[in-house]
Amino acid sequence: VVPRSNPSSAFPDVLSLRQTPEGFEALKNEMVPDWLDADRTDYRLYTGDQTINIWWNALYKMPIARGYFDPPSLKSRGYFFWLDAALSQNDSGKDQLAETFNYPEDIAFNNTRFLVDWYATKFLEAGPTPATITRLPASLEKEEFIKNKELLNFNAERFNKGGEDLTYYELADELVTPILAATNAPTIGIFGSDEGYETVVRALADANLNSRSLIPIKLGVNIDQYSLDELQNFNALIFYDYKYKNKDVGFRRIQKYVEAGGKVFIDTGVEVPESESQAPLPEIFPIENTVRKPIERTWSFEIEENILTDGVDFSKFSLPLFDNDPWKLSFPKDGEDLRLDSSVLIRNHNFPVFVSKKIGEGEVYWSGLNLAYHVIRFHNTEEASFFKNIIEGLVGNISDSKQTTGNPTFVSAQNRKISITSGSGVIFKEQNYPGWEANISSGGKRKLLKVWSAGPAYPGFMYVKIPEDFLGEEATIDFSYNGSLATWVLTILSFVIMLSIFDLVILRGSVLAKTVKFLTSKAMRQTSVWWARED
């Protein structure tokens, strides 16, 4: 570090030189390009330089994609690490996901597009500068994806001459959707642990099924915790590393969901109770029983032509290996233990590993492949295509134009509103921490909405479903943060403790202490009467 210089080029000396309110007001216009309105609240800015994250929101209202500190939860940190890697280029000039994490270049770019959309990151600041060599992925810097680009130089105001540069980018409109918007994108409810949900979401990223195309809802691990009415909010369901407290209740509800026209994808390739079950499986399964073990170290597929297998080259699948050990698959013990109306779509070494079954008006897809995890372990393009086909089989043809936007209003950091005239739901890309609630109002009627967690974040971004009696009406959805119950309890307790200390130290106990003493003595007199009566 040059003596008396700043260790980061992205923290220009001009920030320290301007000290008057008028100076800072003028500075706001100098620190960003003319085409960037940094007080917009409908999109975010991402930067790989944490020193910008220190000062950005001291000057501007535009939210940033990540803060200076790592989030307190390891589960949150994983998503931000993924975002950083997806928006970085290595010294070699190759995208970080491709070179460091062995993603094929097309799959790496799918992840980048998936994440900039979900994090509403329309604006970026990136290197290379003397402080940070991080620059955008080469695939993202192509002219077709960049709407605006500009480099600002602050060398003239440095104590010591050097490179104090800020390079800003604006992404093309079709790459990014806003923080708050109405949408017609289909919803898929995902049953699984936090890790299981992340596995499925990362597989969606490999296929770039972003928020324009699909809303993945985190339902938690227990399949029996929601009523049938709640499940019918979703176009389809995925069962990954699920559990249950009451097996019969859970699967009976799922059976009714499918009979009414719902579609379900169950994968027992991951460890779940139904991965290896000699007792007859619940009726919703297209097979009678399962075992879970390796078959061979290579695939030997027999493929039935179907919309799910159309256009997929299964010969290019990565080998069924886990750390050089054979991949464990779940399949019927005798190979032919299929139920009526079941259709085998894929066999591996003569064993059914993907089977479908019509039930009432709906359909069930069963897999023993642990497909989502195999997709994200090898990032195989053909496997991602197959996973995308399955999703389209569940919710229908996926279009990349499901956004209807609406008219959002930024009231405060704790309150956002959006007026809509169309859309089946509203996505709000802020973290669904306890304490958020949403209401819909139209024509004098008002209703509290269930806020679901969705997307590549922890605990998840927010999604609300528009009730049927509000569909097609001009309505306003109001998101407000009122604090969690735990926060209120701790706040009130802290306030009481502070008052007690103030009373004892400053007022010598003349208020609270006397009141407590009076109430205690009165209670003691009353209870002593009760004890006397008992005697």
Short mmCIF file of N, CA and C in Angstrom, two decimals, residues 177-324:
data_model
loop_
_atom_site.label_atom_id
_atom_site.label_comp_id
_atom_site.label_asym_id
_atom_site.label_seq_id
_atom_site.Cartn_x
_atom_site.Cartn_y
_atom_site.Cartn_z
N THR A 177 -35.60 -9.07 -13.78
CA THR A 177 -36.93 -8.63 -13.37
C THR A 177 -36.82 -7.86 -12.06
N PRO A 178 -37.79 -6.98 -11.76
CA PRO A 178 -37.68 -6.09 -10.61
C PRO A 178 -37.75 -6.81 -9.26
N ILE A 179 -37.44 -6.05 -8.21
CA ILE A 179 -37.53 -6.56 -6.84
C ILE A 179 -38.96 -6.93 -6.50
N LEU A 180 -39.91 -6.13 -6.94
CA LEU A 180 -41.32 -6.34 -6.62
C LEU A 180 -42.12 -6.31 -7.91
N ALA A 181 -42.83 -7.41 -8.21
CA ALA A 181 -43.56 -7.48 -9.48
C ALA A 181 -44.66 -8.52 -9.42
N ALA A 182 -45.71 -8.27 -10.17
CA ALA A 182 -46.74 -9.29 -10.37
C ALA A 182 -46.24 -10.29 -11.40
N THR A 183 -46.74 -11.51 -11.33
CA THR A 183 -46.25 -12.55 -12.23
C THR A 183 -47.33 -13.58 -12.50
N ASN A 184 -47.24 -14.19 -13.66
CA ASN A 184 -48.09 -15.34 -14.01
C ASN A 184 -47.28 -16.63 -14.05
N ALA A 185 -46.04 -16.59 -13.59
CA ALA A 185 -45.19 -17.78 -13.63
C ALA A 185 -45.80 -18.89 -12.77
N PRO A 186 -45.75 -20.14 -13.25
CA PRO A 186 -46.29 -21.25 -12.46
C PRO A 186 -45.47 -21.47 -11.19
N THR A 187 -46.08 -22.09 -10.21
CA THR A 187 -45.42 -22.37 -8.93
C THR A 187 -45.28 -23.86 -8.72
N ILE A 188 -44.12 -24.24 -8.16
CA ILE A 188 -43.90 -25.63 -7.77
C ILE A 188 -43.55 -25.66 -6.29
N GLY A 189 -44.32 -26.37 -5.51
CA GLY A 189 -44.02 -26.54 -4.09
C GLY A 189 -43.00 -27.65 -3.91
N ILE A 190 -41.93 -27.37 -3.16
CA ILE A 190 -40.84 -28.34 -2.99
C ILE A 190 -40.78 -28.78 -1.54
N PHE A 191 -40.98 -30.09 -1.32
CA PHE A 191 -40.83 -30.67 0.01
C PHE A 191 -39.41 -31.19 0.16
N GLY A 192 -38.71 -30.72 1.20
CA GLY A 192 -37.34 -31.17 1.44
C GLY A 192 -36.71 -30.35 2.53
N SER A 193 -35.55 -30.77 2.97
CA SER A 193 -34.77 -30.01 3.94
C SER A 193 -34.24 -28.74 3.27
N ASP A 194 -33.62 -27.87 4.06
CA ASP A 194 -33.01 -26.67 3.47
C ASP A 194 -31.97 -27.07 2.41
N GLU A 195 -31.18 -28.10 2.72
CA GLU A 195 -30.18 -28.57 1.77
C GLU A 195 -30.83 -29.18 0.54
N GLY A 196 -31.90 -29.93 0.75
CA GLY A 196 -32.60 -30.53 -0.38
C GLY A 196 -33.24 -29.49 -1.28
N TYR A 197 -33.85 -28.47 -0.67
CA TYR A 197 -34.43 -27.39 -1.45
C TYR A 197 -33.36 -26.69 -2.28
N GLU A 198 -32.21 -26.43 -1.67
CA GLU A 198 -31.12 -25.77 -2.39
C GLU A 198 -30.64 -26.63 -3.56
N THR A 199 -30.61 -27.95 -3.37
CA THR A 199 -30.21 -28.85 -4.45
C THR A 199 -31.14 -28.71 -5.65
N VAL A 200 -32.44 -28.70 -5.39
CA VAL A 200 -33.41 -28.56 -6.48
C VAL A 200 -33.28 -27.19 -7.15
N VAL A 201 -33.10 -26.14 -6.35
CA VAL A 201 -32.99 -24.79 -6.91
C VAL A 201 -31.73 -24.66 -7.77
N ARG A 202 -30.64 -25.25 -7.33
CA ARG A 202 -29.40 -25.20 -8.13
C ARG A 202 -29.57 -25.97 -9.45
N ALA A 203 -30.35 -27.04 -9.43
CA ALA A 203 -30.64 -27.76 -10.67
C ALA A 203 -31.48 -26.89 -11.61
N LEU A 204 -32.41 -26.12 -11.03
CA LEU A 204 -33.19 -25.18 -11.84
C LEU A 204 -32.28 -24.12 -12.46
N ALA A 205 -31.24 -23.70 -11.70
CA ALA A 205 -30.30 -22.70 -12.20
C ALA A 205 -29.51 -23.24 -13.38
N ASP A 206 -29.11 -24.52 -13.33
CA ASP A 206 -28.38 -25.11 -14.45
C ASP A 206 -29.20 -25.05 -15.74
N ALA A 207 -30.53 -25.09 -15.60
CA ALA A 207 -31.41 -25.00 -16.77
C ALA A 207 -31.92 -23.57 -16.99
N ASN A 208 -31.46 -22.62 -16.15
CA ASN A 208 -31.89 -21.22 -16.18
C ASN A 208 -33.41 -21.09 -16.18
N LEU A 209 -34.06 -21.79 -15.26
CA LEU A 209 -35.50 -21.61 -15.06
C LEU A 209 -35.66 -20.54 -13.98
N ASN A 210 -35.50 -19.27 -14.39
CA ASN A 210 -35.47 -18.17 -13.42
C ASN A 210 -36.89 -17.74 -13.05
N SER A 211 -37.00 -16.59 -12.37
CA SER A 211 -38.30 -16.17 -11.83
C SER A 211 -39.29 -15.78 -12.90
N ARG A 212 -38.84 -15.50 -14.12
CA ARG A 212 -39.78 -15.26 -15.22
C ARG A 212 -40.52 -16.55 -15.58
N SER A 213 -39.83 -17.68 -15.37
CA SER A 213 -40.34 -18.96 -15.85
C SER A 213 -41.04 -19.78 -14.78
N LEU A 214 -40.57 -19.68 -13.54
CA LEU A 214 -41.01 -20.62 -12.51
C LEU A 214 -40.75 -20.03 -11.13
N ILE A 215 -41.65 -20.29 -10.19
CA ILE A 215 -41.47 -19.88 -8.79
C ILE A 215 -41.38 -21.14 -7.94
N PRO A 216 -40.17 -21.52 -7.46
CA PRO A 216 -40.04 -22.69 -6.59
C PRO A 216 -40.32 -22.29 -5.13
N ILE A 217 -41.33 -22.90 -4.53
CA ILE A 217 -41.76 -22.55 -3.17
C ILE A 217 -41.19 -23.54 -2.17
N LYS A 218 -40.58 -23.01 -1.11
CA LYS A 218 -40.01 -23.87 -0.06
C LYS A 218 -41.12 -24.26 0.92
N LEU A 219 -41.45 -25.55 0.96
CA LEU A 219 -42.53 -26.03 1.82
C LEU A 219 -42.03 -26.69 3.09
N GLY A 220 -40.71 -26.87 3.23
CA GLY A 220 -40.20 -27.56 4.42
C GLY A 220 -40.16 -29.06 4.20
N VAL A 221 -39.79 -29.77 5.24
CA VAL A 221 -39.46 -31.18 5.07
C VAL A 221 -40.66 -32.12 5.25
N ASN A 222 -41.68 -31.72 6.03
CA ASN A 222 -42.77 -32.64 6.35
C ASN A 222 -43.93 -32.52 5.37
N ILE A 223 -44.27 -33.61 4.71
CA ILE A 223 -45.30 -33.58 3.66
C ILE A 223 -46.71 -33.52 4.23
N ASP A 224 -46.85 -33.74 5.55
CA ASP A 224 -48.19 -33.77 6.15
C ASP A 224 -48.53 -32.48 6.89
N GLN A 225 -47.74 -31.41 6.70
CA GLN A 225 -47.97 -30.19 7.48
C GLN A 225 -48.91 -29.20 6.81
N TYR A 226 -49.34 -29.48 5.56
CA TYR A 226 -50.23 -28.56 4.86
C TYR A 226 -51.55 -29.25 4.52
N SER A 227 -52.62 -28.45 4.53
CA SER A 227 -53.93 -28.97 4.16
C SER A 227 -54.01 -29.11 2.64
N LEU A 228 -55.03 -29.80 2.18
CA LEU A 228 -55.24 -29.96 0.73
C LEU A 228 -55.49 -28.60 0.08
N ASP A 229 -56.23 -27.74 0.76
CA ASP A 229 -56.50 -26.41 0.21
C ASP A 229 -55.20 -25.63 0.00
N GLU A 230 -54.27 -25.74 0.95
CA GLU A 230 -52.99 -25.05 0.81
C GLU A 230 -52.17 -25.62 -0.35
N LEU A 231 -52.17 -26.94 -0.49
CA LEU A 231 -51.41 -27.57 -1.57
C LEU A 231 -51.94 -27.19 -2.94
N GLN A 232 -53.23 -26.94 -3.02
CA GLN A 232 -53.83 -26.61 -4.31
C GLN A 232 -53.48 -25.20 -4.79
N ASN A 233 -52.71 -24.46 -3.98
CA ASN A 233 -52.18 -23.17 -4.43
C ASN A 233 -51.10 -23.34 -5.50
N PHE A 234 -50.54 -24.56 -5.60
CA PHE A 234 -49.37 -24.78 -6.45
C PHE A 234 -49.73 -25.59 -7.68
N ASN A 235 -49.06 -25.26 -8.80
CA ASN A 235 -49.31 -25.98 -10.05
C ASN A 235 -48.79 -27.40 -10.00
N ALA A 236 -47.75 -27.65 -9.20
CA ALA A 236 -47.17 -28.99 -9.09
C ALA A 236 -46.38 -29.09 -7.79
N LEU A 237 -45.98 -30.31 -7.45
CA LEU A 237 -45.21 -30.56 -6.23
C LEU A 237 -44.00 -31.42 -6.56
N ILE A 238 -42.89 -31.16 -5.85
CA ILE A 238 -41.70 -32.00 -5.94
C ILE A 238 -41.39 -32.53 -4.55
N PHE A 239 -41.15 -33.84 -4.46
CA PHE A 239 -40.76 -34.47 -3.20
C PHE A 239 -39.30 -34.90 -3.31
N TYR A 240 -38.45 -34.25 -2.51
CA TYR A 240 -37.03 -34.60 -2.56
C TYR A 240 -36.66 -35.32 -1.26
N ASP A 241 -35.84 -34.76 -0.40
CA ASP A 241 -35.49 -35.46 0.84
C ASP A 241 -36.53 -35.14 1.93
N TYR A 242 -37.75 -35.58 1.66
CA TYR A 242 -38.90 -35.27 2.50
C TYR A 242 -38.97 -36.19 3.73
N LYS A 243 -39.82 -35.79 4.68
CA LYS A 243 -40.15 -36.62 5.85
C LYS A 243 -41.64 -36.47 6.11
N TYR A 244 -42.10 -37.08 7.19
CA TYR A 244 -43.49 -36.90 7.62
C TYR A 244 -43.62 -37.33 9.07
N LYS A 245 -44.63 -36.77 9.72
CA LYS A 245 -44.97 -37.19 11.08
C LYS A 245 -46.07 -38.24 11.04
N ASN A 246 -46.97 -38.10 10.08
CA ASN A 246 -48.05 -39.07 9.91
C ASN A 246 -48.07 -39.46 8.43
N LYS A 247 -47.51 -40.61 8.14
CA LYS A 247 -47.37 -41.07 6.76
C LYS A 247 -48.71 -41.16 6.04
N ASP A 248 -49.70 -41.79 6.68
CA ASP A 248 -50.99 -42.00 6.03
C ASP A 248 -51.68 -40.69 5.69
N VAL A 249 -51.65 -39.75 6.65
CA VAL A 249 -52.29 -38.45 6.41
C VAL A 249 -51.60 -37.73 5.26
N GLY A 250 -50.26 -37.72 5.28
CA GLY A 250 -49.50 -37.01 4.24
C GLY A 250 -49.79 -37.54 2.86
N PHE A 251 -49.66 -38.84 2.66
CA PHE A 251 -49.84 -39.41 1.32
C PHE A 251 -51.31 -39.41 0.89
N ARG A 252 -52.24 -39.47 1.85
CA ARG A 252 -53.66 -39.39 1.48
C ARG A 252 -53.98 -38.01 0.88
N ARG A 253 -53.40 -36.96 1.48
CA ARG A 253 -53.62 -35.62 0.93
C ARG A 253 -53.00 -35.47 -0.45
N ILE A 254 -51.79 -36.04 -0.61
CA ILE A 254 -51.13 -35.96 -1.91
C ILE A 254 -51.94 -36.71 -2.97
N GLN A 255 -52.52 -37.85 -2.56
CA GLN A 255 -53.35 -38.63 -3.48
C GLN A 255 -54.54 -37.78 -3.96
N LYS A 256 -55.19 -37.09 -3.03
CA LYS A 256 -56.34 -36.25 -3.41
C LYS A 256 -55.89 -35.09 -4.28
N TYR A 257 -54.71 -34.55 -3.99
CA TYR A 257 -54.17 -33.45 -4.80
C TYR A 257 -54.00 -33.90 -6.25
N VAL A 258 -53.47 -35.10 -6.45
CA VAL A 258 -53.25 -35.61 -7.81
C VAL A 258 -54.58 -35.96 -8.47
N GLU A 259 -55.46 -36.58 -7.75
CA GLU A 259 -56.76 -36.96 -8.32
C GLU A 259 -57.52 -35.74 -8.84
N ALA A 260 -57.31 -34.59 -8.19
CA ALA A 260 -58.00 -33.36 -8.59
C ALA A 260 -57.31 -32.66 -9.76
N GLY A 261 -56.21 -33.24 -10.27
CA GLY A 261 -55.55 -32.67 -11.44
C GLY A 261 -54.13 -32.19 -11.20
N GLY A 262 -53.63 -32.36 -9.99
CA GLY A 262 -52.26 -31.93 -9.70
C GLY A 262 -51.23 -32.90 -10.27
N LYS A 263 -50.00 -32.42 -10.40
CA LYS A 263 -48.90 -33.26 -10.87
C LYS A 263 -47.79 -33.26 -9.82
N VAL A 264 -47.15 -34.42 -9.66
CA VAL A 264 -46.17 -34.62 -8.59
C VAL A 264 -44.95 -35.34 -9.14
N PHE A 265 -43.78 -34.92 -8.67
CA PHE A 265 -42.52 -35.60 -8.99
C PHE A 265 -41.89 -36.07 -7.69
N ILE A 266 -41.74 -37.40 -7.54
CA ILE A 266 -41.15 -37.99 -6.34
C ILE A 266 -39.84 -38.66 -6.73
N ASP A 267 -38.75 -38.30 -6.03
CA ASP A 267 -37.45 -38.94 -6.30
C ASP A 267 -37.00 -39.64 -5.03
N THR A 268 -36.95 -40.98 -5.10
CA THR A 268 -36.50 -41.77 -3.95
C THR A 268 -35.04 -42.20 -4.09
N GLY A 269 -34.33 -41.60 -5.08
CA GLY A 269 -32.91 -41.89 -5.20
C GLY A 269 -32.12 -41.32 -4.04
N VAL A 270 -32.63 -40.23 -3.45
CA VAL A 270 -32.06 -39.68 -2.23
C VAL A 270 -32.62 -40.49 -1.05
N GLU A 271 -31.97 -40.42 0.10
CA GLU A 271 -32.40 -41.24 1.24
C GLU A 271 -33.69 -40.70 1.86
N VAL A 272 -34.77 -41.42 1.62
CA VAL A 272 -36.07 -41.16 2.24
C VAL A 272 -36.65 -42.52 2.64
N PRO A 273 -37.70 -42.55 3.49
CA PRO A 273 -38.23 -43.86 3.91
C PRO A 273 -38.64 -44.75 2.75
N GLU A 274 -39.10 -44.15 1.65
CA GLU A 274 -39.56 -44.95 0.51
C GLU A 274 -38.45 -45.30 -0.47
N SER A 275 -37.20 -44.96 -0.13
CA SER A 275 -36.07 -45.35 -1.00
C SER A 275 -35.86 -46.84 -1.00
N GLU A 276 -36.14 -47.46 0.14
CA GLU A 276 -35.92 -48.89 0.30
C GLU A 276 -37.03 -49.43 1.18
N SER A 277 -38.07 -49.95 0.55
CA SER A 277 -39.26 -50.37 1.28
C SER A 277 -39.81 -51.65 0.68
N GLN A 278 -39.81 -52.71 1.49
CA GLN A 278 -40.35 -53.99 1.02
C GLN A 278 -41.86 -54.07 1.22
N ALA A 279 -42.38 -53.29 2.16
CA ALA A 279 -43.83 -53.22 2.32
C ALA A 279 -44.41 -52.46 1.13
N PRO A 280 -45.66 -52.74 0.78
CA PRO A 280 -46.26 -52.01 -0.35
C PRO A 280 -46.18 -50.50 -0.14
N LEU A 281 -45.70 -49.81 -1.14
CA LEU A 281 -45.61 -48.35 -1.06
C LEU A 281 -47.01 -47.74 -1.11
N PRO A 282 -47.16 -46.48 -0.64
CA PRO A 282 -48.47 -45.82 -0.76
C PRO A 282 -48.99 -45.85 -2.19
N GLU A 283 -50.29 -45.81 -2.34
CA GLU A 283 -50.93 -46.00 -3.64
C GLU A 283 -50.51 -44.96 -4.67
N ILE A 284 -50.00 -43.83 -4.23
CA ILE A 284 -49.61 -42.79 -5.17
C ILE A 284 -48.38 -43.21 -5.99
N PHE A 285 -47.60 -44.16 -5.48
CA PHE A 285 -46.40 -44.61 -6.20
C PHE A 285 -46.79 -45.53 -7.35
N PRO A 286 -46.10 -45.43 -8.49
CA PRO A 286 -46.39 -46.31 -9.62
C PRO A 286 -45.72 -47.68 -9.50
N ILE A 287 -44.98 -47.92 -8.43
CA ILE A 287 -44.29 -49.19 -8.21
C ILE A 287 -44.69 -49.73 -6.84
N GLU A 288 -44.49 -51.03 -6.65
CA GLU A 288 -44.93 -51.70 -5.42
C GLU A 288 -43.93 -51.56 -4.28
N ASN A 289 -42.63 -51.65 -4.60
CA ASN A 289 -41.61 -51.64 -3.56
C ASN A 289 -40.30 -51.11 -4.14
N THR A 290 -39.30 -50.91 -3.27
CA THR A 290 -38.01 -50.38 -3.73
C THR A 290 -36.86 -51.00 -2.95
N VAL A 291 -35.72 -51.04 -3.61
CA VAL A 291 -34.44 -51.25 -2.94
C VAL A 291 -33.55 -50.09 -3.39
N ARG A 292 -32.52 -49.79 -2.60
CA ARG A 292 -31.61 -48.69 -2.97
C ARG A 292 -30.18 -49.20 -2.88
N LYS A 293 -29.54 -49.30 -4.03
CA LYS A 293 -28.17 -49.79 -4.08
C LYS A 293 -27.59 -49.49 -5.46
N PRO A 294 -26.28 -49.60 -5.61
CA PRO A 294 -25.67 -49.42 -6.94
C PRO A 294 -26.09 -50.54 -7.88
N ILE A 295 -26.14 -50.25 -9.16
CA ILE A 295 -26.37 -51.28 -10.18
C ILE A 295 -25.07 -51.57 -10.91
N GLU A 296 -24.54 -50.57 -11.60
CA GLU A 296 -23.26 -50.70 -12.29
C GLU A 296 -22.55 -49.35 -12.24
N ARG A 297 -21.33 -49.30 -12.74
CA ARG A 297 -20.57 -48.05 -12.78
C ARG A 297 -20.80 -47.27 -14.07
N THR A 298 -21.64 -47.80 -14.93
CA THR A 298 -21.99 -47.13 -16.17
C THR A 298 -23.51 -47.19 -16.35
N TRP A 299 -24.01 -46.32 -17.22
CA TRP A 299 -25.42 -46.38 -17.56
C TRP A 299 -25.66 -47.37 -18.69
N SER A 300 -26.82 -47.98 -18.69
CA SER A 300 -27.28 -48.76 -19.83
C SER A 300 -28.77 -48.49 -19.97
N PHE A 301 -29.06 -47.36 -20.61
CA PHE A 301 -30.43 -46.86 -20.65
C PHE A 301 -31.24 -47.50 -21.76
N GLU A 302 -32.52 -47.74 -21.46
CA GLU A 302 -33.54 -48.02 -22.45
C GLU A 302 -34.57 -46.91 -22.31
N ILE A 303 -34.74 -46.13 -23.35
CA ILE A 303 -35.55 -44.91 -23.27
C ILE A 303 -36.84 -45.06 -24.07
N GLU A 304 -37.95 -44.76 -23.43
CA GLU A 304 -39.24 -44.72 -24.10
C GLU A 304 -39.48 -43.30 -24.59
N GLU A 305 -39.85 -43.16 -25.86
CA GLU A 305 -40.10 -41.83 -26.40
C GLU A 305 -41.27 -41.18 -25.68
N ASN A 306 -41.02 -39.93 -25.22
CA ASN A 306 -42.00 -39.22 -24.41
C ASN A 306 -41.62 -37.75 -24.40
N ILE A 307 -42.56 -36.88 -24.01
CA ILE A 307 -42.22 -35.45 -23.97
C ILE A 307 -41.11 -35.18 -22.95
N LEU A 308 -40.97 -36.05 -21.95
CA LEU A 308 -39.93 -35.84 -20.94
C LEU A 308 -38.54 -36.21 -21.46
N THR A 309 -38.48 -37.16 -22.36
CA THR A 309 -37.18 -37.61 -22.88
C THR A 309 -36.85 -37.00 -24.24
N ASP A 310 -37.79 -36.23 -24.79
CA ASP A 310 -37.60 -35.65 -26.12
C ASP A 310 -36.42 -34.67 -26.14
N GLY A 311 -35.53 -34.84 -27.11
CA GLY A 311 -34.42 -33.92 -27.31
C GLY A 311 -33.25 -34.11 -26.36
N VAL A 312 -33.27 -35.14 -25.53
CA VAL A 312 -32.20 -35.38 -24.56
C VAL A 312 -31.33 -36.53 -25.05
N ASP A 313 -30.02 -36.32 -25.09
CA ASP A 313 -29.07 -37.36 -25.48
C ASP A 313 -28.58 -38.05 -24.21
N PHE A 314 -29.21 -39.16 -23.85
CA PHE A 314 -28.88 -39.85 -22.60
C PHE A 314 -27.51 -40.51 -22.65
N SER A 315 -26.96 -40.69 -23.85
CA SER A 315 -25.62 -41.28 -23.96
C SER A 315 -24.54 -40.33 -23.44
N LYS A 316 -24.89 -39.05 -23.29
CA LYS A 316 -23.93 -38.05 -22.82
C LYS A 316 -24.05 -37.76 -21.32
N PHE A 317 -24.88 -38.52 -20.62
CA PHE A 317 -24.99 -38.34 -19.18
C PHE A 317 -23.66 -38.65 -18.50
N SER A 318 -23.33 -37.92 -17.45
CA SER A 318 -22.13 -38.23 -16.67
C SER A 318 -22.30 -39.57 -15.99
N LEU A 319 -21.18 -40.25 -15.73
CA LEU A 319 -21.23 -41.61 -15.18
C LEU A 319 -21.91 -41.63 -13.81
N PRO A 320 -22.56 -42.73 -13.47
CA PRO A 320 -23.21 -42.86 -12.16
C PRO A 320 -22.20 -43.18 -11.05
N LEU A 321 -21.39 -42.18 -10.73
CA LEU A 321 -20.33 -42.36 -9.73
C LEU A 321 -20.43 -41.26 -8.68
N PHE A 322 -20.07 -41.61 -7.45
CA PHE A 322 -19.95 -40.65 -6.36
C PHE A 322 -18.60 -40.87 -5.70
N ASP A 323 -17.68 -39.92 -5.93
CA ASP A 323 -16.30 -40.06 -5.42
C ASP A 323 -15.71 -41.41 -5.82
N ASN A 324 -15.93 -41.78 -7.07
CA ASN A 324 -15.41 -43.01 -7.68
C ASN A 324 -16.10 -44.28 -7.18
#
